[in-house]
XYZ file of C-alpha atoms in Angstrom:
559
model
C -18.433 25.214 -1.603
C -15.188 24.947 -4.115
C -13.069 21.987 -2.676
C -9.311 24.068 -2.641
C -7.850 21.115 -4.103
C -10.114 21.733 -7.288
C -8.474 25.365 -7.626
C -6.722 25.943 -11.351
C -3.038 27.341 -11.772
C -2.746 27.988 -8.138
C 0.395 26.756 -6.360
C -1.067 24.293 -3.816
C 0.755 22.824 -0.226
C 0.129 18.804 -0.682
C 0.526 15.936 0.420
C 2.279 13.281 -1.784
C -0.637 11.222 -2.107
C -3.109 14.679 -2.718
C -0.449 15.532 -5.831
C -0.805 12.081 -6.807
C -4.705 12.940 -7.085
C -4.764 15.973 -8.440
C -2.340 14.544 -11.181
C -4.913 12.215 -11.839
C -7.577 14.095 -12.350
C -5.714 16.602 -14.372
C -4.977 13.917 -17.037
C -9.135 12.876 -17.376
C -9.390 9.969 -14.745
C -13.288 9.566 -14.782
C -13.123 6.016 -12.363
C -10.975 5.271 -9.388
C -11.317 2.521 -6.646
C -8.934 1.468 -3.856
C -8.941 -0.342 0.010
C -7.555 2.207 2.462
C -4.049 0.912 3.655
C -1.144 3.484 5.074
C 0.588 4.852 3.402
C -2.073 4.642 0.720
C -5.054 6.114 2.193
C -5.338 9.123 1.440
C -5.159 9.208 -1.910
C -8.701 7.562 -2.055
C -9.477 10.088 0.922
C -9.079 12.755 -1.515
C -11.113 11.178 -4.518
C -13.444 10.516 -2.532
C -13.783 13.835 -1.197
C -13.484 15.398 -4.859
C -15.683 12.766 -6.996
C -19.238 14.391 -7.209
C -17.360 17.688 -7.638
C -14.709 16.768 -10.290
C -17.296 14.596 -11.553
C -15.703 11.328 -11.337
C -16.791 7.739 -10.074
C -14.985 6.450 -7.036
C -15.312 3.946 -4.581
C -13.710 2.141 -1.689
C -14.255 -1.708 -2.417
C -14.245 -4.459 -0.643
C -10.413 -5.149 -0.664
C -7.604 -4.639 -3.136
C -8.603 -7.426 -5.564
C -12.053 -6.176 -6.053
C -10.498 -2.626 -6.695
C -8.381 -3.321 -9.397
C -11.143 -5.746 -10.886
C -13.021 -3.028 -10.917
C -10.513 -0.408 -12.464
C -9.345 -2.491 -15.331
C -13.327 -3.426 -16.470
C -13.461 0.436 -16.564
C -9.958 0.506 -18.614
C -10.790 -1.993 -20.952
C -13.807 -0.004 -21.970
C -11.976 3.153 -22.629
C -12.620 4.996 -19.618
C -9.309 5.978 -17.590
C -9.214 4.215 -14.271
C -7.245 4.295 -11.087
C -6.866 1.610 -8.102
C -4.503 2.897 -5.211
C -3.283 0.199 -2.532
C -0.331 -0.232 0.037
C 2.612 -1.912 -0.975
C 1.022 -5.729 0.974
C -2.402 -5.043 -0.814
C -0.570 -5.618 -3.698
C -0.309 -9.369 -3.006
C -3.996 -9.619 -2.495
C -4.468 -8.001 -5.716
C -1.680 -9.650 -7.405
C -3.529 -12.722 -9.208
C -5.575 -9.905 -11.280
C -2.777 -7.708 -11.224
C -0.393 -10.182 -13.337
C -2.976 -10.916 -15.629
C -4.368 -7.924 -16.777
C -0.697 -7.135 -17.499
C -1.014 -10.020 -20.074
C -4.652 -8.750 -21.756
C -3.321 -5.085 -21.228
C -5.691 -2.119 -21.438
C -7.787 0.699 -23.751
C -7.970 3.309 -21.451
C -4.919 4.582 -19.586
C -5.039 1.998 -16.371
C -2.587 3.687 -13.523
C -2.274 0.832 -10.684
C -0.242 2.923 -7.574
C 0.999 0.778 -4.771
C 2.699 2.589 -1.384
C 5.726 0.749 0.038
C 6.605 1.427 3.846
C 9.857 0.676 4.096
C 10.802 1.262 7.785
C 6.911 -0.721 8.685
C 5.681 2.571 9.920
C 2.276 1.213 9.594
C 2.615 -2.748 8.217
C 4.097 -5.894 8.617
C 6.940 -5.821 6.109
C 8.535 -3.799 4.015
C 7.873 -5.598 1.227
C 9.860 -4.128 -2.047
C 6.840 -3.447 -4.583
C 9.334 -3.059 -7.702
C 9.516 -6.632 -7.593
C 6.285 -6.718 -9.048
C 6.744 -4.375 -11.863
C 10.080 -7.206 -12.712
C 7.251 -10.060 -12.061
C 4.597 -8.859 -14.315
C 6.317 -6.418 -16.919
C 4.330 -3.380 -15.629
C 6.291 -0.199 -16.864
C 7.266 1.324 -12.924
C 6.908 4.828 -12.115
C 8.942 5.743 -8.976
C 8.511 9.800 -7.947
C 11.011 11.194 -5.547
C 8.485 13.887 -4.156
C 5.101 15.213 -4.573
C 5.242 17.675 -7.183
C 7.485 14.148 -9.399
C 3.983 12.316 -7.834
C 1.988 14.832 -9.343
C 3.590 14.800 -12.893
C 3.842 11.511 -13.261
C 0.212 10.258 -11.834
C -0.674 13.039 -14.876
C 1.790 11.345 -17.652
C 0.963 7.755 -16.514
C -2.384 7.419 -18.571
C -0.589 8.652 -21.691
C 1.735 5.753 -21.129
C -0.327 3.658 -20.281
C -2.251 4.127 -23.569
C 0.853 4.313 -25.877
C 1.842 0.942 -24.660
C -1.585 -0.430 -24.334
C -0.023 -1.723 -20.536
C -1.296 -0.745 -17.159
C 1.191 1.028 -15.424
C 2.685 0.665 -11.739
C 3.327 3.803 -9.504
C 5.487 3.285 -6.216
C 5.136 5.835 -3.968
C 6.772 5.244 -0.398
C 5.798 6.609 3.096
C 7.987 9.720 2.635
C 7.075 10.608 -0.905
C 3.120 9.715 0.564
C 3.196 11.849 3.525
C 5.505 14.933 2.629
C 3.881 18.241 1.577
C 5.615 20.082 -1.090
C 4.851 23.433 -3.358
C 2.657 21.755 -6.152
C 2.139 24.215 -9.168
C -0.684 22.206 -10.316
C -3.022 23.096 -14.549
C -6.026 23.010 -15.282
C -8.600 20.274 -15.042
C -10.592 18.887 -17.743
C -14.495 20.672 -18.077
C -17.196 18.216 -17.334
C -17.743 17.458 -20.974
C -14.420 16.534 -21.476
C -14.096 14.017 -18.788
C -15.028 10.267 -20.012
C -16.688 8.599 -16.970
C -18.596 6.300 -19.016
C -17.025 4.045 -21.632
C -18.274 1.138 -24.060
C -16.791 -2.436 -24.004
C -15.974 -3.475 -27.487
C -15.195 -6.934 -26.861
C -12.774 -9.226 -28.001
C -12.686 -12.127 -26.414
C -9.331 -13.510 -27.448
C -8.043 -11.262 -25.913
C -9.348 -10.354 -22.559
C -10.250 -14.096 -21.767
C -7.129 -15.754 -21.182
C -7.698 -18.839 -21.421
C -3.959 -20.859 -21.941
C -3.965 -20.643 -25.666
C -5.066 -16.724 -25.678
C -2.118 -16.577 -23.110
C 0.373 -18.015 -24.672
C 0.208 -15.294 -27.554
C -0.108 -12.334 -24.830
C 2.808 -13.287 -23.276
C 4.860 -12.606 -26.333
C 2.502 -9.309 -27.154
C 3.630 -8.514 -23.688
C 7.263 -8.449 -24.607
C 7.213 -6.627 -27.817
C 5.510 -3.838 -25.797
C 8.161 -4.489 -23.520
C 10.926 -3.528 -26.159
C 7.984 -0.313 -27.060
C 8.033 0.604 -23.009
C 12.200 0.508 -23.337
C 12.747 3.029 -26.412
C 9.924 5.212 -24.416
C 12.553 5.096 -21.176
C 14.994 6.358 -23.379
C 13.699 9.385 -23.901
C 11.398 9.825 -20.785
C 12.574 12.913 -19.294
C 11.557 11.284 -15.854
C 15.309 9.964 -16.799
C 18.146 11.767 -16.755
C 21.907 11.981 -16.000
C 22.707 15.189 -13.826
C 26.198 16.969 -13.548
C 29.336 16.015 -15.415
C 31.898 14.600 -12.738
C 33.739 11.323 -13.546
C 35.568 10.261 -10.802
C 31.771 8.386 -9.407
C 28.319 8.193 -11.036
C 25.706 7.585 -8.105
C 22.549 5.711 -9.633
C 19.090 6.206 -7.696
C 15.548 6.357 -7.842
C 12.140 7.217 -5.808
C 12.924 9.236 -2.659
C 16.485 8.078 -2.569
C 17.423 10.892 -5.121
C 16.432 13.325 -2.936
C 18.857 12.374 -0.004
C 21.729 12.066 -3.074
C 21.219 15.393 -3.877
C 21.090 16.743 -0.644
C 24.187 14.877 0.338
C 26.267 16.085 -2.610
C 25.161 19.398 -1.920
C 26.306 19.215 1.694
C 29.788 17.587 0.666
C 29.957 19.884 -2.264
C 30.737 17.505 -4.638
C 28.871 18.015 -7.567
C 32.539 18.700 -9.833
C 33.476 15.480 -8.925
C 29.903 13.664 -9.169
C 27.172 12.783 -11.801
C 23.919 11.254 -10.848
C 21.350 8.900 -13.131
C 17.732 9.383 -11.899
C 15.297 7.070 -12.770
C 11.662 7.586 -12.349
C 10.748 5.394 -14.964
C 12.721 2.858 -13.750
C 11.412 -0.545 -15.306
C 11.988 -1.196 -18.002
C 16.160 -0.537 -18.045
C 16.740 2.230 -20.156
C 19.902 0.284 -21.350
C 21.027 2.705 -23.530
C 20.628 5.692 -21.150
C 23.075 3.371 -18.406
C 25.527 2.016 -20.718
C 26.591 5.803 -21.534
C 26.217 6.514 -17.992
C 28.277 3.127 -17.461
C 31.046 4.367 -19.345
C 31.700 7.790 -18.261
C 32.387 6.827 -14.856
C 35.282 5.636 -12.933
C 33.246 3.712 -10.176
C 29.246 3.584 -9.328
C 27.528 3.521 -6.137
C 24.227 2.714 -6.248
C 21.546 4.259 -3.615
C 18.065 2.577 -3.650
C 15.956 1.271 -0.602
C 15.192 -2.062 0.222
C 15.978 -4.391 -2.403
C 19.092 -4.397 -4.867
C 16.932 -4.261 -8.026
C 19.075 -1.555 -9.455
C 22.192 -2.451 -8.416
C 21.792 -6.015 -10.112
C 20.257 -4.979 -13.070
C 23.423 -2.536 -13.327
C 25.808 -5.402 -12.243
C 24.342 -7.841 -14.926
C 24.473 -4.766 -17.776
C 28.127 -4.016 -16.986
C 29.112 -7.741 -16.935
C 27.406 -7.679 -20.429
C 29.342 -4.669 -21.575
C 32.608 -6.555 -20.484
C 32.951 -3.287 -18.157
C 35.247 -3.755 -15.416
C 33.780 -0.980 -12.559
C 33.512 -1.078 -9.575
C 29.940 -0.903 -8.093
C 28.903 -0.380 -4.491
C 25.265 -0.575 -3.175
C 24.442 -2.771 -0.302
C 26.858 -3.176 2.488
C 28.421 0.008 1.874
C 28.524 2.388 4.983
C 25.398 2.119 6.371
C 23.106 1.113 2.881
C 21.393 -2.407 3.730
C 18.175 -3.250 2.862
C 16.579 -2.431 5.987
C 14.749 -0.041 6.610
C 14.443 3.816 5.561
C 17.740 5.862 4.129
C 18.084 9.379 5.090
C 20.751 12.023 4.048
C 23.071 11.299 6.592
C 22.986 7.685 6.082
C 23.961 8.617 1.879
C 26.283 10.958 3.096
C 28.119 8.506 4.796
C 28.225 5.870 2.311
C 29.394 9.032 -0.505
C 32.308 9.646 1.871
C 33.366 6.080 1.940
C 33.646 5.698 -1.199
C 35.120 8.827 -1.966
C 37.679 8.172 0.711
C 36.198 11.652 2.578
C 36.272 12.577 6.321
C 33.260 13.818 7.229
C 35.499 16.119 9.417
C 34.280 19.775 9.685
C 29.967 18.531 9.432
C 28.915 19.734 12.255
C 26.808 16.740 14.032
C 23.398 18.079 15.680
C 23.540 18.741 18.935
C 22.663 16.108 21.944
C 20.481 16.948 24.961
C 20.662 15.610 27.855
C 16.770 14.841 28.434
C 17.486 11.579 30.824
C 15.994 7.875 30.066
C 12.686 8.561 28.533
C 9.677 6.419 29.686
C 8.494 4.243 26.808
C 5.271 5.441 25.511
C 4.262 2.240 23.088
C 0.518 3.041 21.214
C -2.740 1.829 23.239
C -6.253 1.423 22.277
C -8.020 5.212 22.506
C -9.874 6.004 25.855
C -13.191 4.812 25.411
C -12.103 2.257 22.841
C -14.721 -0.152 22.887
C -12.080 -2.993 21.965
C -10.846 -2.481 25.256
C -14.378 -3.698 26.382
C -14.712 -6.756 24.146
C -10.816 -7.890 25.363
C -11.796 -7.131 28.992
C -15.334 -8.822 29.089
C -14.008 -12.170 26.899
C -10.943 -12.305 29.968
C -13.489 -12.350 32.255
C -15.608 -14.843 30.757
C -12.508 -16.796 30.038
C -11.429 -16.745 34.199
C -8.044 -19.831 34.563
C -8.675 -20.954 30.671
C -7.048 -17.898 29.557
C -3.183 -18.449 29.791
C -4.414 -21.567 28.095
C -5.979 -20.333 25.200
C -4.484 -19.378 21.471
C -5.423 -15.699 20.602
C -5.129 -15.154 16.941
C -5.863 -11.531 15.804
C -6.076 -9.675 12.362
C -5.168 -6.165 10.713
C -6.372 -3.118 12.672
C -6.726 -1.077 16.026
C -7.003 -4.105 17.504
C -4.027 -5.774 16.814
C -3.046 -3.850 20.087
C -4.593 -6.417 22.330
C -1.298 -7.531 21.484
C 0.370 -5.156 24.319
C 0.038 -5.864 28.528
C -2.549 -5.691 30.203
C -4.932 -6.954 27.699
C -1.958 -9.742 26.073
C -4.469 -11.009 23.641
C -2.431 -11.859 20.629
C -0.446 -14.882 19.726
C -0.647 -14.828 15.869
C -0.839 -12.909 12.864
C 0.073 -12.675 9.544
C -2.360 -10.803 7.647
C -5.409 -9.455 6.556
C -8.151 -11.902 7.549
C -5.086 -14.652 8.628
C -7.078 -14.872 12.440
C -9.945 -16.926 11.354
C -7.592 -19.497 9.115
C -5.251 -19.749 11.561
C -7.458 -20.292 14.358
C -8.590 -23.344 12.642
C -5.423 -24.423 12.126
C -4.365 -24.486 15.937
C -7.840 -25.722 17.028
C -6.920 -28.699 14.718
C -3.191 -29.149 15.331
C -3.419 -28.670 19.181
C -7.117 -29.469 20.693
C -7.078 -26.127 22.625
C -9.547 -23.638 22.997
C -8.891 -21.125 20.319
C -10.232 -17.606 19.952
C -10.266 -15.202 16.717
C -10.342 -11.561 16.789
C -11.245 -9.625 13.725
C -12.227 -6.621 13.030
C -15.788 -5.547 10.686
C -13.344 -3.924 7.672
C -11.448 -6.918 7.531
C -14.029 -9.238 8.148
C -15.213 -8.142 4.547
C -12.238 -8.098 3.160
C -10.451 -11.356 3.726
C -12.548 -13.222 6.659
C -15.166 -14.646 4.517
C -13.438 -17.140 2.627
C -12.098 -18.455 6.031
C -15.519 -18.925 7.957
C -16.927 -20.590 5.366
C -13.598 -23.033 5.465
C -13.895 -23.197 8.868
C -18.048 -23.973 8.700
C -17.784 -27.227 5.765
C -14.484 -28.055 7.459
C -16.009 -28.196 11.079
C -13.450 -26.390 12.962
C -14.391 -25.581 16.467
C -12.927 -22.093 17.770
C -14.709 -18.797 18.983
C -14.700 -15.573 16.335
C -15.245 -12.502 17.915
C -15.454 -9.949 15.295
C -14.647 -6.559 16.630
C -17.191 -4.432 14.864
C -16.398 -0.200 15.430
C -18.832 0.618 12.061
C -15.767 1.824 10.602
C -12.444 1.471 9.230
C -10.553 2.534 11.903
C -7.239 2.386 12.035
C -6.316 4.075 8.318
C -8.762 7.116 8.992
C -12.595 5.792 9.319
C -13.326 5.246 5.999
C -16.555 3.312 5.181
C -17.483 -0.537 4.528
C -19.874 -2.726 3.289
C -21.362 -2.857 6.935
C -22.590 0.421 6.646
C -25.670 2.496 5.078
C -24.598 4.910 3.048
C -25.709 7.234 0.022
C -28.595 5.164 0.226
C -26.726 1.667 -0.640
C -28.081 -1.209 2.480
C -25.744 -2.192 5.251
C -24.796 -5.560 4.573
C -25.229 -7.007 7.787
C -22.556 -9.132 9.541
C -24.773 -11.230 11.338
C -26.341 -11.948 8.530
C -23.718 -13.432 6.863
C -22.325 -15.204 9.085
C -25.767 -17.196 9.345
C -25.596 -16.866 5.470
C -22.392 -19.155 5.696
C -23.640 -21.801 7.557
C -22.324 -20.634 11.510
C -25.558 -21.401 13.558
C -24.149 -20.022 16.962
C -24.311 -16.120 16.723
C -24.390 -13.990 19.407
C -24.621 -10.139 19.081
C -23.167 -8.295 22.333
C -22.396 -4.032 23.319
C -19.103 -4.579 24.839
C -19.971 -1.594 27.087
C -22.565 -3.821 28.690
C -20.298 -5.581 30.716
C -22.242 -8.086 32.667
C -24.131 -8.932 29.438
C -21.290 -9.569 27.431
C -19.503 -11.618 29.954
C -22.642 -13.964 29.897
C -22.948 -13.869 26.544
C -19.017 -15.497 26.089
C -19.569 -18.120 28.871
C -22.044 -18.777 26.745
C -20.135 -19.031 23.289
C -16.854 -20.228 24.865
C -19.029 -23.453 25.515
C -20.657 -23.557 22.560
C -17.218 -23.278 20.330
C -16.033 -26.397 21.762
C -18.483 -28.148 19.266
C -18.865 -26.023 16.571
C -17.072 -22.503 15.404
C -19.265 -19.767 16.930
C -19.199 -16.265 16.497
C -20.106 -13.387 18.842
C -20.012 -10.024 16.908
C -19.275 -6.994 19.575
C -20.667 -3.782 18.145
C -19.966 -0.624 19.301
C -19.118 2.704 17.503
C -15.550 3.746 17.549
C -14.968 5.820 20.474
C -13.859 8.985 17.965
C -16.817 8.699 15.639
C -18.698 9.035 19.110
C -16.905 12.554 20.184
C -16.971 13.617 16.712
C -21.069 12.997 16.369
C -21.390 14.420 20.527
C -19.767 17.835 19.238
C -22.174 17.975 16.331
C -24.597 17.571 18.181
């Protein structure tokens, strides 16, 4: 059956992240990889549920490293190739990330990485153009779907002209709004390149310091090539002709300008530069925008990237403006903006009473109860927590809990209370060695089976040749969970093996391994008695498997 995302010419209701697809597609991709992360997800959701039909190869990998690995081999030998993240898998992908920015690419190489500012779904909100400033990735920055749509589709051709991969920040609201797409045609099966040929050259793609040095200065000239391109990118522009205050923006922030001028009605008075190709500076584009202005007010989220880089270009231009961004009204870098929030910080500066908006109206609904998320009924996490606090009787106030990236991660919440630390993906099983050392007490790491392969690997086998002593429980629900059950290395499918946990923790060296149904309570009680003793001398690991309670209803109504 057609997939209606496949459909030609047809105006199409989608997602941010779906437009972001479909641009892709439209513009030839023939190889895409990514790690499911919120606000990412479903962008490799939808390739994945289009590859055999658009005739593309995709795959979810390991973790974001691995992805982009993957992607740029494909680049490099001419085959267009996409790796999608969220904003923090950026950092685990950001060794390869830098350096394939220095070897550069063949094949149009789009990297897109979803910020969350507001931490809908993470644990910061982390300002991903930083990285385009880092690296000297070109940045793409869309302010809705249909801009995610048109710009995943011009991002290859860019990517090709300046022989660079290039960056695409989405953020949640751009990711998970659904707008009018009029989306083209794709490319026939014969026209799609899914398989390439490496030509190599290994002075340049093996960057070793001396093939480095002379990248780095490649890297700028295309730098200079990427700048006269931002000039005349019509994903820049200058709207309306006021002069009394120019309002700079870009990403999802334009969106709340406009709709703010528009409530004020303002736009006589106004004139706004968007930039969606908003690294590099296109300096000429803002020094004419610089000048025709009486005063700027600058309206990004998160980070000041744009008002500094405008600060720095008037001090060059021996302009004397004034420029407001942070700290005016309610802009800070926390958090999400909304029109109101720009409206307020327009009438500020504008020296407007907001007199005469008519503020929604209250209700009266009385104190709320709190309602904070908890593990699904039938959650077989709540089994694991509940059978390791029995087994763990007076030693649990006692013991260090140090938990990972997932569902899980709400053992954090009463009655369970089974989380003292966390940083990041795959952080338990480090950390836990760390306390077990620095303190002596009993320490216990949760983890779940996704992020076991992703990032908890490395840290066993530290923990194994190091001879840490601590109790891993990995919390294994044969899926990835928590970002919409998307599949892992654990599990059997399209005829590939499942890569067995317990075997790889043997594999590393661990000789205590226990293998426990959570839902068999005695059982599993006995079974951490058991291991609690045993991690005193050695690190142990008990692996509790159990399906995910909503793979289980799904599979009952099949069946």
């Amino acid at each position: 059956m057609p997939q209606p995302l496949l459909q030609e010419r047809q105006k199409l209701l989608l997602l941010g992240n779906e437009a972001l697809a479909r641009g892709a597609l439209e513009a030839g991709l023939g190889f895409a990889t990514t790690y499911p992360g919120t606000p990412a997800s479903e962008i490799g959701d939808t390739l994945a549920k289009l590859a055999k039909e658009a005739g593309i190869y995709f795959e979810y990998s390991v973790n974001e490293k691995v992805a982009l690995e993957l992607a740029a081999a494909a680049a490099a030998s001419g085959v267009r190739a996409l790796v999608a993240m969220k904003h923090v898998g950026l950092n685990v992908a950001a060794d390869a990330f830098i350096s394939v920015v220095y070897t550069g690419t063949r094949a149009g190489l789009l990297i897109v990485t979803a910020d969350d500012p507001g931490m809908h779904s993470s644990q910061n909100e982390q300002d991903n153009r930083y990285y385009a400033y880092l690296s000297g990735a070109p940045l793409l920055e869309p302010s809705g779907p249909k801009e995610a749509y048109i710009m995943a589709k011009a991002a290859f051709t860019i990517s090709e002209e300046l022989e660079l991969p290039v960056l695409l920040r989405t953020t949640t609201r751009v990711s998970h709004t659904r707008s009018a797409v009029e989306v083209g045609e794709l490319p026939r099966p014969q026209e799609r390149k899914v398989r390439g040929e490496f030509v190599k050259d290994p002075f340049r793609f093996v960057i070793v310091p001396s093939v480095a040095r002379r990248l780095h200065k490649l890297l700028l000239e295309r730098l200079e090539r990427a700048e006269t391109l931002a000039e005349e990118s019509p994903f820049n522009s200058v709207l309306g002709e006021g002069e009394e205050l120019g309002i700079a923006t870009s990403g999802v922030s334009y969106t709340y300008v406009c709709d703010a001028i528009e409530e004020l009605g303002l736009w006589d008075r106004v004139r706004v530069l968007k930039l969606g190709l908003s690294h590099p500076l296109p300096r000429g584009l803002v020094t004419r925008f610089l000048k025709a202005v009486k005063k700027i007010l600058v309206v990004e989220e998160l980070e000041p990237l744009l008002e500094g880089a405008l600060r720095a270009l008037s001090q060059e231009l021996g302009l004397m403006i004034e420029i407001y961004g942070k700290g005016t009204a309610g802009l800070s870098r926390l958090y999400e903006y909304d029109p109101d929030r720009v409206k307020g910080a327009l009438a500020q500066v504008l020296g407007l009473a907001l007199a005469g908006v008519e503020p929604l109206p209250e209700l009266d609904l009385g104190k709320l109860p709190d309602r904070p998320p908890v593990l699904c009924p039938g959650c077989p996490h709540r089994a694991s927590y509940y059978a390791l606090k029995l087994a763990l009787g007076e030693e649990f106030k006692e013991t260090i809990f140090t938990t990972d990236i997932g569902c899980y991660t709400l053992g954090l919440l009463p009655p369970l209370s089974m989380a003292d630390y966390l940083l990041c993906m795959g952080s338990s099983l480090g950390t836990a060695g760390g306390f077990a050392r620095a303190t002596g007490r009993r320490v216990v790491a949760f983890i779940g089976d996704s992020t076991f392969f992703h990032a908890g690997l490395p840290a066993l086998v530290n923990a194994v040749h190091n001879r840490h002593k601590f109790l891993v429980v990995v919390l294994d629900n044969r899926t990835t969970a928590m970002t919409g059950h998307q599949p892992h290395p654990g599990l059997g499918l399209e005829g590939a093996e499942a890569i067995l946990i317990e075997e790889l923790v043997s594999g590393c060296g661990v000789r205590r391994v226990h293998l426990i149904d959570p839902f068999d309570l005695q059982g599993a009680v006995a079974t951490f008695k058991e291991a609690l003793k045993e991690s005193e001398e050695e690190v142990t690991v008990v692996i509790s498997r159990h399906p995910c309670a909503l793979i289980e209803a799904e599979t009952e109504t099949e069946t």
